[in-house]
Every structure is written in structure tokens, then in C-alpha cells.
Coordinates of C-alpha atoms in Angstrom, one line a residue:
M1 CA -229.7 32.6 77.0
E2 CA -231.4 31.1 74.0
A3 CA -230.2 32.1 70.4
L4 CA -232.4 34.3 68.1
L5 CA -233.0 31.8 65.3
D6 CA -232.8 32.3 61.3
T7 CA -234.2 29.1 59.8
P8 CA -235.4 28.8 56.3
A9 CA -239.0 28.2 57.5
N10 CA -238.8 31.0 60.2
R11 CA -237.0 34.2 58.6
N12 CA -238.7 36.7 60.8
P13 CA -237.8 35.3 64.2
Q14 CA -239.1 36.7 67.5
P15 CA -236.9 36.0 71.0
D16 CA -237.0 33.2 73.1
A17 CA -238.4 33.5 76.2
G18 CA -235.2 33.4 78.0
A19 CA -233.6 35.9 76.0
A20 CA -233.9 39.7 76.3
T21 CA -236.9 41.2 74.3
V22 CA -236.3 42.6 70.8
D23 CA -239.4 43.5 68.8
A24 CA -239.1 41.6 65.2
P25 CA -239.2 43.7 62.6
P26 CA -243.3 43.4 61.1
A27 CA -243.7 40.8 58.3
Q28 CA -244.3 43.9 55.7
F29 CA -240.9 46.3 56.1
N30 CA -238.4 48.1 54.5
F31 CA -235.5 49.2 56.0
A32 CA -235.0 52.4 54.4
T33 CA -238.5 53.4 55.2
H34 CA -238.0 52.6 58.7
L35 CA -234.8 54.4 59.2
F36 CA -236.7 57.7 57.6
A37 CA -239.4 57.4 60.3
L38 CA -237.1 56.8 63.1
N39 CA -235.2 60.2 62.0
R40 CA -238.3 62.5 61.1
L41 CA -238.0 64.7 64.1
R42 CA -233.9 65.0 63.8
G43 CA -234.4 66.7 60.4
D44 CA -231.7 69.5 61.2
K45 CA -229.6 67.3 62.9
P46 CA -226.3 66.3 60.6
A47 CA -226.7 62.5 59.5
Y48 CA -223.1 62.5 57.4
I49 CA -220.0 64.6 57.4
D50 CA -218.4 63.7 54.6
D51 CA -215.2 65.0 52.6
N52 CA -217.4 67.8 51.1
G53 CA -219.6 68.7 54.4
V54 CA -222.5 68.2 55.9
T55 CA -225.9 66.2 55.1
T56 CA -228.8 66.5 57.4
Y57 CA -231.3 64.0 58.5
A58 CA -233.9 65.8 56.4
E59 CA -231.7 65.9 53.2
L60 CA -230.7 62.3 53.7
E61 CA -234.4 61.3 53.1
Q62 CA -235.0 63.5 50.2
R63 CA -232.5 62.6 48.5
A64 CA -232.7 59.1 48.7
R65 CA -235.8 59.2 47.6
R66 CA -235.1 61.3 45.0
C67 CA -232.7 58.7 44.3
A68 CA -235.5 55.9 44.4
T69 CA -237.2 58.1 41.9
A70 CA -234.1 58.1 39.4
L71 CA -233.9 54.3 39.5
R72 CA -237.7 54.2 38.3
T73 CA -237.0 56.7 35.2
L74 CA -233.9 54.7 34.3
G75 CA -236.5 51.8 34.2
V76 CA -235.0 49.9 37.0
H77 CA -237.8 47.5 38.6
P78 CA -238.0 45.9 42.0
E79 CA -235.5 43.5 42.6
E80 CA -233.1 44.2 39.7
R81 CA -229.8 44.9 40.6
V82 CA -227.4 48.2 40.6
L83 CA -223.9 47.9 41.0
L84 CA -222.6 50.4 43.4
V85 CA -218.8 51.1 42.9
M86 CA -218.3 54.1 45.2
L87 CA -215.9 55.9 47.3
D88 CA -217.4 56.9 51.0
T89 CA -219.1 60.0 50.6
V90 CA -222.7 60.6 51.3
E91 CA -223.7 59.8 47.5
L92 CA -223.3 56.2 48.8
P93 CA -225.7 56.1 51.3
E94 CA -228.0 58.1 49.7
I95 CA -228.2 55.9 46.6
F96 CA -228.2 52.6 48.7
L97 CA -231.4 53.6 51.0
G98 CA -232.9 54.9 47.9
A99 CA -232.7 51.7 46.0
L100 CA -234.1 50.0 49.1
Y101 CA -237.0 52.3 49.3
A102 CA -237.8 51.6 45.5
G103 CA -237.3 47.6 46.3
V104 CA -234.3 47.8 43.7
V105 CA -231.3 46.1 44.7
P106 CA -228.1 47.6 45.5
V107 CA -225.0 45.4 45.2
V108 CA -222.1 47.6 47.0
A109 CA -218.6 46.4 45.9
N110 CA -215.4 47.0 46.9
T111 CA -213.4 50.1 44.9
L112 CA -210.0 48.4 44.6
L113 CA -210.6 45.6 41.9
T114 CA -209.8 45.2 38.6
S115 CA -212.0 45.6 35.5
A116 CA -211.9 41.5 35.3
D117 CA -213.7 41.5 38.9
Y118 CA -216.2 44.2 38.0
A119 CA -216.8 42.1 34.6
Y120 CA -217.7 38.8 36.3
M121 CA -219.9 40.9 38.9
L122 CA -222.2 42.7 36.0
A123 CA -222.6 39.5 34.5
H124 CA -223.3 37.5 37.5
S125 CA -225.6 40.2 39.0
H126 CA -227.1 41.3 35.6
A127 CA -226.9 44.7 36.9
R128 CA -229.1 47.0 35.2
V129 CA -227.0 50.2 36.3
V130 CA -223.4 50.7 37.8
I131 CA -222.8 54.1 39.7
A132 CA -219.3 54.5 39.5
S133 CA -216.8 57.6 41.7
G134 CA -215.1 59.6 39.5
A135 CA -211.6 57.9 40.6
V136 CA -212.8 54.2 39.5
L137 CA -214.9 54.8 36.4
P138 CA -212.4 53.9 34.0
T139 CA -211.7 50.8 35.5
V140 CA -215.3 50.2 35.7
A141 CA -216.0 51.7 31.8
R142 CA -213.6 48.9 31.0
A143 CA -215.6 46.3 33.0
L144 CA -218.7 47.3 30.9
D145 CA -216.9 46.8 27.7
E146 CA -215.7 43.4 28.8
A147 CA -218.8 42.4 30.2
A148 CA -220.9 43.7 27.3
P149 CA -224.3 42.7 28.9
D150 CA -226.8 41.8 26.7
D151 CA -229.8 43.4 28.5
G152 CA -228.0 46.9 28.6
C153 CA -226.3 48.8 31.6
T154 CA -226.4 52.5 32.2
L155 CA -223.1 53.8 33.6
I156 CA -223.7 56.8 36.2
V157 CA -220.8 58.4 37.7
S158 CA -220.4 60.0 41.3
Q159 CA -218.3 62.4 42.2
P160 CA -216.7 63.3 38.9
L161 CA -213.4 64.7 38.9
A162 CA -212.7 67.9 38.2
G163 CA -211.2 68.3 34.4
E164 CA -211.1 64.7 33.7
V165 CA -212.6 63.4 30.4
Y166 CA -214.8 60.1 30.8
P167 CA -215.5 58.0 28.0
D168 CA -218.7 58.4 26.4
N169 CA -219.1 55.0 25.1
P170 CA -221.5 53.5 27.1
P171 CA -223.0 57.1 27.3
M172 CA -222.8 58.3 30.7
Q173 CA -224.7 60.4 33.1
V174 CA -224.2 62.2 36.4
L175 CA -225.6 60.9 39.7
G176 CA -225.8 64.6 41.1
E177 CA -227.7 65.9 38.0
L178 CA -230.2 62.7 38.1
I179 CA -231.3 62.9 41.9
D180 CA -231.5 67.0 41.6
A181 CA -233.7 66.6 38.1
A182 CA -236.1 63.9 40.5
P183 CA -238.8 64.6 42.7
P184 CA -238.6 62.6 46.0
A185 CA -240.8 59.3 45.4
L186 CA -243.7 59.3 47.4
K187 CA -244.4 55.7 48.4
P188 CA -241.7 52.7 48.9
A189 CA -241.6 49.4 47.4
L190 CA -244.0 47.1 49.6
T191 CA -241.1 44.8 50.4
A192 CA -240.9 42.3 53.2
S193 CA -238.5 41.9 55.9
D194 CA -237.5 38.5 54.1
D195 CA -237.2 39.8 50.6
M196 CA -233.9 40.4 49.5
A197 CA -232.5 43.8 49.8
F198 CA -229.3 44.1 48.7
W199 CA -225.7 42.1 47.9
L200 CA -222.2 42.1 49.4
Y201 CA -219.3 40.1 47.3
S202 CA -217.3 37.9 48.9
S203 CA -213.6 38.5 48.9
G204 CA -213.2 35.6 46.4
S205 CA -209.5 34.6 47.9
T206 CA -210.7 31.1 47.1
G207 CA -212.7 31.1 43.7
K208 CA -215.0 33.8 41.9
P209 CA -216.7 36.1 44.5
K210 CA -219.8 35.1 45.9
G211 CA -222.9 37.2 45.7
T212 CA -224.1 37.1 49.2
V213 CA -227.7 37.9 49.5
H214 CA -229.1 39.8 52.3
T215 CA -233.1 40.7 53.4
H216 CA -234.1 44.3 54.7
A217 CA -234.6 42.6 58.4
N218 CA -230.8 41.2 58.1
L219 CA -230.1 44.9 58.7
Y220 CA -232.3 45.8 61.6
W221 CA -231.3 42.8 63.4
T222 CA -227.2 43.7 63.5
A223 CA -228.1 47.0 64.6
E224 CA -230.3 46.0 67.4
L225 CA -228.1 43.0 68.5
Y226 CA -224.5 44.7 68.4
A227 CA -224.8 48.2 67.7
R228 CA -227.7 48.9 70.8
R229 CA -226.8 46.4 72.8
V230 CA -222.8 45.9 72.5
L231 CA -221.5 49.1 71.8
G232 CA -224.6 51.0 73.4
I233 CA -224.5 53.8 70.4
V234 CA -226.9 56.5 70.8
E235 CA -227.9 59.3 69.4
S236 CA -225.2 62.0 70.7
D237 CA -222.5 59.6 69.3
V238 CA -220.4 60.5 66.3
V239 CA -218.9 57.5 64.8
F240 CA -216.1 57.0 61.8
S241 CA -215.0 53.9 60.1
A242 CA -211.9 53.5 59.0
A243 CA -213.2 50.1 57.4
K244 CA -215.1 51.4 54.0
L245 CA -218.9 51.0 53.5
F246 CA -218.5 48.3 50.9
F247 CA -217.3 46.0 53.4
A248 CA -219.8 44.7 55.4
Y249 CA -218.1 45.6 58.8
G250 CA -217.8 49.1 57.7
L251 CA -221.6 49.3 55.9
G252 CA -223.0 48.5 59.5
N253 CA -220.4 50.8 61.0
G254 CA -221.0 53.9 58.7
L255 CA -224.6 53.3 57.7
T256 CA -227.0 50.7 59.3
F257 CA -225.6 51.6 63.5
P258 CA -225.5 55.4 63.5
L259 CA -229.0 56.0 61.2
S260 CA -230.7 53.7 63.4
V261 CA -230.1 55.7 66.4
G262 CA -230.0 59.4 64.7
A263 CA -226.6 59.5 65.8
T264 CA -223.8 61.4 63.0
A265 CA -221.0 59.6 60.7
V266 CA -217.8 60.7 59.3
L267 CA -217.2 59.5 55.9
M268 CA -213.8 59.8 54.3
A269 CA -213.1 58.7 50.7
E270 CA -209.6 58.5 51.0
R271 CA -207.2 55.7 52.0
P272 CA -207.3 54.9 56.2
T273 CA -203.7 56.2 56.3
S274 CA -202.7 56.8 60.2
A275 CA -202.7 60.4 59.0
A276 CA -205.9 60.5 57.5
I277 CA -207.3 59.0 60.7
F278 CA -205.9 61.0 63.2
A279 CA -207.1 64.1 60.9
R280 CA -210.6 63.2 61.5
L281 CA -210.1 62.1 64.9
T282 CA -209.1 65.3 66.1
Q283 CA -211.2 67.8 63.8
H284 CA -214.6 65.8 64.1
R285 CA -214.1 64.2 67.9
P286 CA -215.9 60.7 67.1
T287 CA -216.7 58.9 70.4
V288 CA -217.2 55.9 68.4
F289 CA -214.5 54.5 66.0
Y290 CA -214.4 51.4 64.2
G291 CA -211.0 50.0 62.7
V292 CA -208.8 47.0 62.2
P293 CA -205.9 45.4 63.9
T294 CA -203.1 46.4 61.2
L295 CA -204.7 50.1 61.3
Y296 CA -204.0 49.8 65.1
A297 CA -200.8 49.1 64.9
S298 CA -199.8 51.5 62.8
M299 CA -201.8 54.1 64.8
L300 CA -199.7 53.3 67.6
V301 CA -196.1 53.5 66.4
S302 CA -196.7 56.9 64.4
P303 CA -194.9 59.6 65.7
D304 CA -197.9 61.8 64.8
L305 CA -200.1 59.8 67.3
P306 CA -202.6 62.2 69.1
A307 CA -202.5 62.7 72.6
R308 CA -205.5 61.4 74.7
A309 CA -206.6 65.2 75.5
D310 CA -207.1 65.6 71.6
V311 CA -209.5 62.9 70.8
S312 CA -213.1 62.3 72.0
I313 CA -213.2 58.2 71.6
R314 CA -215.4 56.4 74.3
V315 CA -215.0 52.8 72.7
C316 CA -213.6 51.1 69.7
T317 CA -214.3 48.2 67.6
S318 CA -211.5 45.9 65.8
A319 CA -212.7 42.9 63.4
G320 CA -211.1 41.3 60.4
E321 CA -208.2 40.0 62.1
A322 CA -207.7 38.5 65.2
L323 CA -206.4 41.8 67.5
P324 CA -203.2 40.9 69.3
R325 CA -203.2 41.6 73.2
E326 CA -200.5 44.1 73.2
I327 CA -202.3 46.0 70.4
G328 CA -205.2 46.5 72.4
E329 CA -203.3 46.6 75.7
R330 CA -201.5 50.0 74.4
F331 CA -204.2 50.9 73.1
K332 CA -205.8 51.1 76.3
A333 CA -203.1 52.6 78.1
H334 CA -202.6 55.7 75.6
F335 CA -206.5 56.2 75.1
G336 CA -208.1 55.2 77.7
C337 CA -211.0 53.6 76.2
D338 CA -210.9 49.7 75.1
I339 CA -210.9 48.2 72.0
L340 CA -214.0 45.7 71.3
D341 CA -212.5 42.6 69.3
G342 CA -214.6 41.0 67.3
I343 CA -215.7 38.6 64.5
G344 CA -218.4 39.1 61.6
S345 CA -218.6 37.8 58.3
T346 CA -220.5 38.5 55.1
E347 CA -222.5 36.0 55.5
M348 CA -224.1 37.4 59.1
L349 CA -223.6 40.7 58.1
H350 CA -221.7 41.7 61.4
I351 CA -220.3 41.2 64.3
F352 CA -222.0 37.9 66.3
L353 CA -218.8 37.0 68.6
S354 CA -217.2 40.1 70.3
N355 CA -215.6 41.4 73.6
Q356 CA -218.0 43.9 75.4
P357 CA -217.6 46.8 77.5
D358 CA -216.9 45.7 81.2
D359 CA -216.0 42.3 79.9
V360 CA -212.7 42.9 77.4
H361 CA -210.3 39.7 77.4
Y362 CA -207.4 40.7 75.4
G363 CA -206.3 38.3 73.3
T364 CA -209.4 36.5 72.7
T365 CA -212.6 37.4 70.5
G366 CA -214.8 37.5 73.7
R367 CA -218.2 35.8 74.0
P368 CA -221.2 35.3 71.4
V369 CA -223.1 38.5 71.1
P370 CA -226.6 38.1 72.7
G371 CA -229.2 36.9 70.2
Y372 CA -226.6 34.5 68.6
E373 CA -225.4 31.1 69.2
V374 CA -222.1 29.5 68.2
E375 CA -220.9 26.0 68.1
L376 CA -217.2 24.6 67.4
R377 CA -217.0 21.1 65.7
D378 CA -214.6 18.5 65.0
D379 CA -214.2 17.3 61.3
A380 CA -216.9 14.6 62.1
G381 CA -219.3 17.4 63.3
H382 CA -219.1 16.7 66.9
A383 CA -218.9 19.3 69.4
V384 CA -215.3 19.9 70.9
G385 CA -214.6 20.3 74.5
D386 CA -213.2 23.7 76.2
G387 CA -209.5 24.2 74.7
E388 CA -209.9 22.0 71.9
V389 CA -209.7 23.6 68.2
G390 CA -212.9 23.1 66.2
D391 CA -214.7 24.7 63.2
L392 CA -217.2 27.7 64.4
F393 CA -220.6 27.4 63.2
I394 CA -223.3 30.7 63.8
K395 CA -226.7 30.8 64.5
G396 CA -228.5 34.2 64.2
P397 CA -231.4 36.5 62.9
S398 CA -229.1 38.3 60.5
A399 CA -227.9 35.6 58.7
A400 CA -228.2 35.7 54.7
L401 CA -230.5 33.6 52.3
M402 CA -227.7 32.2 50.0
Y403 CA -225.1 32.8 47.6
W404 CA -226.7 34.0 44.3
C405 CA -226.6 31.4 41.7
N406 CA -224.3 29.3 43.7
R407 CA -226.2 26.0 44.6
E408 CA -222.8 24.3 45.4
K409 CA -221.1 27.0 47.9
T410 CA -224.5 27.6 49.6
R411 CA -225.0 23.8 50.3
A412 CA -222.2 23.9 51.8
T413 CA -221.7 27.0 53.8
F414 CA -225.7 27.4 54.9
L415 CA -226.6 24.4 57.0
G416 CA -230.4 24.9 58.1
E417 CA -230.3 27.0 60.9
W418 CA -226.4 27.4 61.3
I419 CA -223.4 28.9 59.0
R420 CA -220.3 27.4 58.2
S421 CA -217.8 30.4 58.9
G422 CA -214.7 28.7 57.9
D423 CA -212.7 29.6 60.6
K424 CA -210.9 27.8 63.6
Y425 CA -211.6 28.8 67.3
Q426 CA -211.1 27.3 70.7
R427 CA -213.1 28.0 73.8
L428 CA -211.4 28.9 77.0
A429 CA -212.8 27.5 80.5
N430 CA -214.2 31.5 81.1
G431 CA -216.4 31.3 78.1
C432 CA -214.3 33.5 75.6
Y433 CA -213.2 32.2 72.2
V434 CA -209.7 32.9 71.0
Y435 CA -209.2 32.5 67.1
A436 CA -206.9 29.9 65.6
G437 CA -207.4 30.7 61.9
R438 CA -208.7 30.1 58.7
S439 CA -209.8 26.3 58.4
D440 CA -207.9 26.4 55.0
D441 CA -205.0 28.2 56.6
M442 CA -203.9 25.7 59.4
L443 CA -200.6 23.6 59.6
K444 CA -199.7 20.2 60.1
V445 CA -195.9 20.2 61.4
S446 CA -194.5 17.0 62.8
G447 CA -198.3 15.3 63.0
Q448 CA -199.9 17.9 65.0
Y449 CA -201.7 20.9 64.1
V450 CA -200.2 24.8 64.1
S451 CA -202.4 27.7 64.3
P452 CA -200.8 30.3 62.1
V453 CA -202.6 33.0 64.4
E454 CA -201.3 31.6 67.5
V455 CA -197.6 32.0 66.5
E456 CA -198.3 35.3 64.8
M457 CA -199.6 36.5 68.5
V458 CA -196.3 35.5 69.9
L459 CA -194.1 37.4 67.2
V460 CA -196.0 40.5 67.5
Q461 CA -195.2 40.7 71.4
H462 CA -191.5 41.2 70.4
D463 CA -191.0 44.9 70.9
A464 CA -189.1 45.2 67.5
V465 CA -191.7 43.4 65.7
L466 CA -194.7 46.0 64.0
E467 CA -196.6 42.7 62.0
A468 CA -196.3 39.0 61.3
A469 CA -197.8 36.2 59.0
V470 CA -196.9 32.4 59.2
V471 CA -197.3 30.0 56.5
G472 CA -196.6 27.0 55.8
V473 CA -193.8 25.8 53.2
D474 CA -192.9 22.3 51.5
H475 CA -189.5 21.1 52.8
A476 CA -188.5 17.9 51.2
G477 CA -191.9 16.6 51.5
L478 CA -192.8 17.7 54.7
V479 CA -194.8 21.0 55.9
K480 CA -192.1 23.6 57.9
T481 CA -193.5 27.3 59.2
R482 CA -192.2 30.0 57.7
A483 CA -193.1 33.8 59.3
F484 CA -192.8 37.2 57.5
V485 CA -192.0 39.9 59.6
V486 CA -192.3 43.6 59.6
L487 CA -190.2 45.3 61.8
K488 CA -190.8 48.5 63.2
D489 CA -187.3 49.7 62.4
P490 CA -186.3 47.8 59.3
A491 CA -182.5 48.8 59.9
L492 CA -182.8 45.9 63.1
A493 CA -183.4 43.1 60.3
S494 CA -180.5 40.5 60.9
D495 CA -179.7 37.0 61.1
A496 CA -179.0 37.1 64.5
L497 CA -182.7 38.7 65.2
G498 CA -184.1 36.2 63.4
E499 CA -183.0 33.7 65.5
E500 CA -183.8 35.9 68.7
L501 CA -187.6 35.7 67.2
K502 CA -187.2 31.6 66.8
A503 CA -186.1 31.7 70.2
F504 CA -188.7 33.9 71.9
V505 CA -191.5 31.7 70.2
K506 CA -189.8 28.7 71.5
E507 CA -189.9 30.1 74.8
R508 CA -193.6 30.6 74.6
L509 CA -195.5 28.1 72.7
A510 CA -194.7 24.3 71.9
P511 CA -191.6 23.2 70.4
H512 CA -193.4 22.3 67.0
K513 CA -194.8 25.5 66.7
Y514 CA -192.1 27.7 66.1
P515 CA -191.1 29.0 62.8
R516 CA -188.2 27.6 61.3
D517 CA -187.8 30.4 58.7
I518 CA -188.1 34.2 59.5
V519 CA -188.0 36.4 56.2
F520 CA -188.1 40.0 56.9
A521 CA -190.3 42.1 55.0
D522 CA -191.8 45.8 54.4
D523 CA -195.0 45.1 54.2
L524 CA -197.9 41.9 54.0
P525 CA -200.1 41.7 51.4
K526 CA -203.7 42.4 52.8
T527 CA -207.2 42.7 51.2
A528 CA -209.0 46.4 51.1
T529 CA -210.2 45.5 54.3
G530 CA -207.0 44.7 56.4
K531 CA -207.1 41.0 56.0
I532 CA -203.3 39.4 55.6
Q533 CA -203.4 37.5 52.3
R534 CA -201.6 34.6 53.3
F535 CA -202.1 32.8 50.1
K536 CA -199.7 35.4 48.3
L537 CA -197.0 34.8 50.8
R538 CA -197.3 30.9 50.4
A539 CA -197.1 31.7 46.4
L540 CA -193.6 33.6 47.5
S541 CA -192.1 30.5 49.1

């Protein structure tokens, strides 16, 4: 199949003749307007269920258009930025869509960052407004004080905490009051499909976070190519994402995908613990569930795991880290539905390589999503053969435009039609792809490359192991592998078990790949999106 291309010269691609037909959005295109038109006949249907109640499609459109008016009243002009540091409540989709409707650029930020992180984002984005949930408002207020933007920045609180006294410097307004006081905007901004629509910041694990700039059309393409074609999401679905909306994965899961077909989305403001997940799975009975490998692992070992009859999930997805085969197989055996493991990125907005219904190969990341093309290349840029590890490059219509004000990183990542992912993969003879780790996590032991992920996948097959992370440590000038292991029962930790785990890996992988050291840990450091922070483990070694 020919891939859909996203090139600097052609940002509004039509499918090639060999591809399944997908209509491209028109040149003049506003994604919020597109969603409102799709759902106008579903006015009474629930669009969102959050911790505070139900919001219908008619209410969502009206409140989003009121948000557009409120932003204009605050003096925010098209293409100016609004920083959103908000928990997963319906107000986040309302302001996100309202901003798109007004031509304003929402910048969705992780709610677990420090004031220094937010200060950097405020200065870098030149945000005219920052909207923060009550729970994170003190941190954001400190960031405003640290950033001290020259052109001013309005502070707005969403979901203020009852009884909480908030800082009055800078002066603060309440989002709900602004929305209620504003009439719905009658006309959307005349945006193009290629216009800058929103930003997402990268995790910044290798430096300052990068402001990844996406277009109105990018949202459309992820819904058409992944949600419709892979998940088969339809109007009758109820969807629930453990991954938060500030994560590119979560934004598609909880906003773009359900609203593109008129489904209902469940939002949860609290942390995605197993108990919180189980409560939503049994109460709201979602049919589509989006998780991450570490969450699936903790769910399966919980004594409160619901019975199959108590939930209604028909399909699950996983991203962020490679899903261990054993986790996928155990989940399928218990719930009777598959987990579709895939990989996406902030730069590509959502999943571009995935297992698919009726074509699930646990232990792999599946095949390219129709409409995307991937290549594996060696250090010289040449294609590698099946079974060889190479750098993953992707081509597709949801690719970001650039990193804002970061020419060096943009030129290193956005290479014509292609995006360099920073991930290592190998392709099997059957066309499925197997994750080998991040390019900067690969280890060279005894002159041979070792994928930490490959070793971790073996370790978690041991009955005693819940999670594992492998890093390289310096030993007399040579690189040795060290495994940090979280046990299902911490009381089992012992030198004898450590030796048993080493032998377990030796039996299943080449001898040079087994971990020389085993360190038992209570937990592993992770990002808010569930990715293991191996650089923190390296710092401990």
C-alpha cells in the first residue's frame, strides 16, 4: 500500500491510488467546527462523563463557543497561545475546542511539572493566558512570578478547590464564570487545514521540553487512520483513557477519537491507580479502554481485579512502552479482549505502528497503521534487513510542522517527508516490528549491542517479577548491565532469587545479554505517561 505523505510542499495530502480512500480535509478547515457539524444531530447525547456529571454534545458546543468569545474578550488574538495546565475534566475539552474555534493556539501541559517547567513554557510560548486547575494553581502562580512575562499573562482557575484561598497576585479569574458570562461565538476563525492549531510539549528528558506544533488537519488524520480503521470506534462506544489529555496519546483517546464519531468519553481527574480504573470500568462500562503497560501489569496483580462479566470492554490499547507478551496474554485470558500494543509520538500525534484486531502478535508492536510508512535505517542511513536492529523513521499525514523556535532539533528530527523517531526496532519476517529501545538507551556489552527492552521482556516472564528496567553501568571502564526489578511479593527478594533471575535470562537470550547485577526496588521512576525513566536509574548506579 502506498503511504499518505506529509511533506513541506504538500501539507494537505490526498491518498495515493493504492491506498484505501480517505477524503482529505478541505484547504479551509477548522477542527472544532468540523466536530460541531458532525455532532449537531446528537445534541442530547452525552459527549462526556466526568467526576462532576454529564455534558451533552449540544452543551459541549455551546460552552466551547462561549470559551471562544471569552478568549477574544480577554484580548487573545488568532495564533497567540493559551497555556492549559488542567486536570481531566470537561472544561479542558471545552477550552481546547473553544480556542481552536477562535483560531487561538492551546498549549496542553503536563499537570505534574514544577514551577520552573511552567515558567519555561510560559516564556517560550509567550502565552497570553494560562488556565490552571485549582489543584495545580499554586505551582502555576509561582511559575508566573518566576517567568514575569513582559507582555502580561492572565491567570484563570478551572475547578477551584472549595475553601481554598488562592493568590491574588497576579489577579485571578474563574473559568466557569467567564464561560457563563460570554455569549457563544457565532463565527469560527477562518483557519486552514495547515494552520497552526495547538502545541504539545515533549517530555524534555534529554533537555528543555520542545514545543511541538500541530495543525488542524493533524487531528483529523489520526481519527480517520487509527480510530476508525484500527479501533473501529463507532457512535455506540463509550471510551475511557487512563492516559491523560495532556499526553498526545490521551488527547486522541479522550477527545479527537470519540468526538469524531459521536461516542461518549469518560474523564477522570485523579491519578490512574488500579482502584480508580476499576471503579470507572465497572460503573460506566466503557467498551474501549486505553492504558499503558505498567498499568495493565498492576491491574492484573490486584486482588480487586473485576470479573469479565463486570466490565464491557471490547478492545484495549497500549502505548508509551512496549507491552510484555505475558501481560497481553494474561489480560486476554481474563477479560476475553485483546490489548492492541502500538507506538506513537508527540511528533506524529498518535499511534502509527500497531497490532490490529484479528492480527495481534504479542511481544511485537504490530504493523504500520494504513496511511503511514515506516523504515528502519542503520547509522549511515541505509535500510536494514529483517532481523536487524535499525533506527525507526516514519512518514504520514499527522506529522507536526516543527519544534517552535528550535531550528537545531527541528532539522535533526523532521527530515523532509520523514521523521526520525529516536527509537530502535527490528522487523520480523512476518512484517511485524519488535521494539529494541530508545536510541540513547542501547547498550554495547562485550562489543555487541544489547537492547534493554529485550532483557526486560524476558525478566517479566518470571513468575516473581512485576516490572523490570535495565541500564548500563560503568565497571572498570567497561559497560555492564544492571537490572532494577520490582517483585510481585517484595518479601521474596534475596541473593538467591537474583542469581535465579540471571540464569533465567541466560537460558533465553545470548550469554552477553544477561544482567550482571540485580537490584530489587520498591518501584521504578516513571513519567506521568507511564514511561520508565531509565536516566534516573543510571544516575543511581
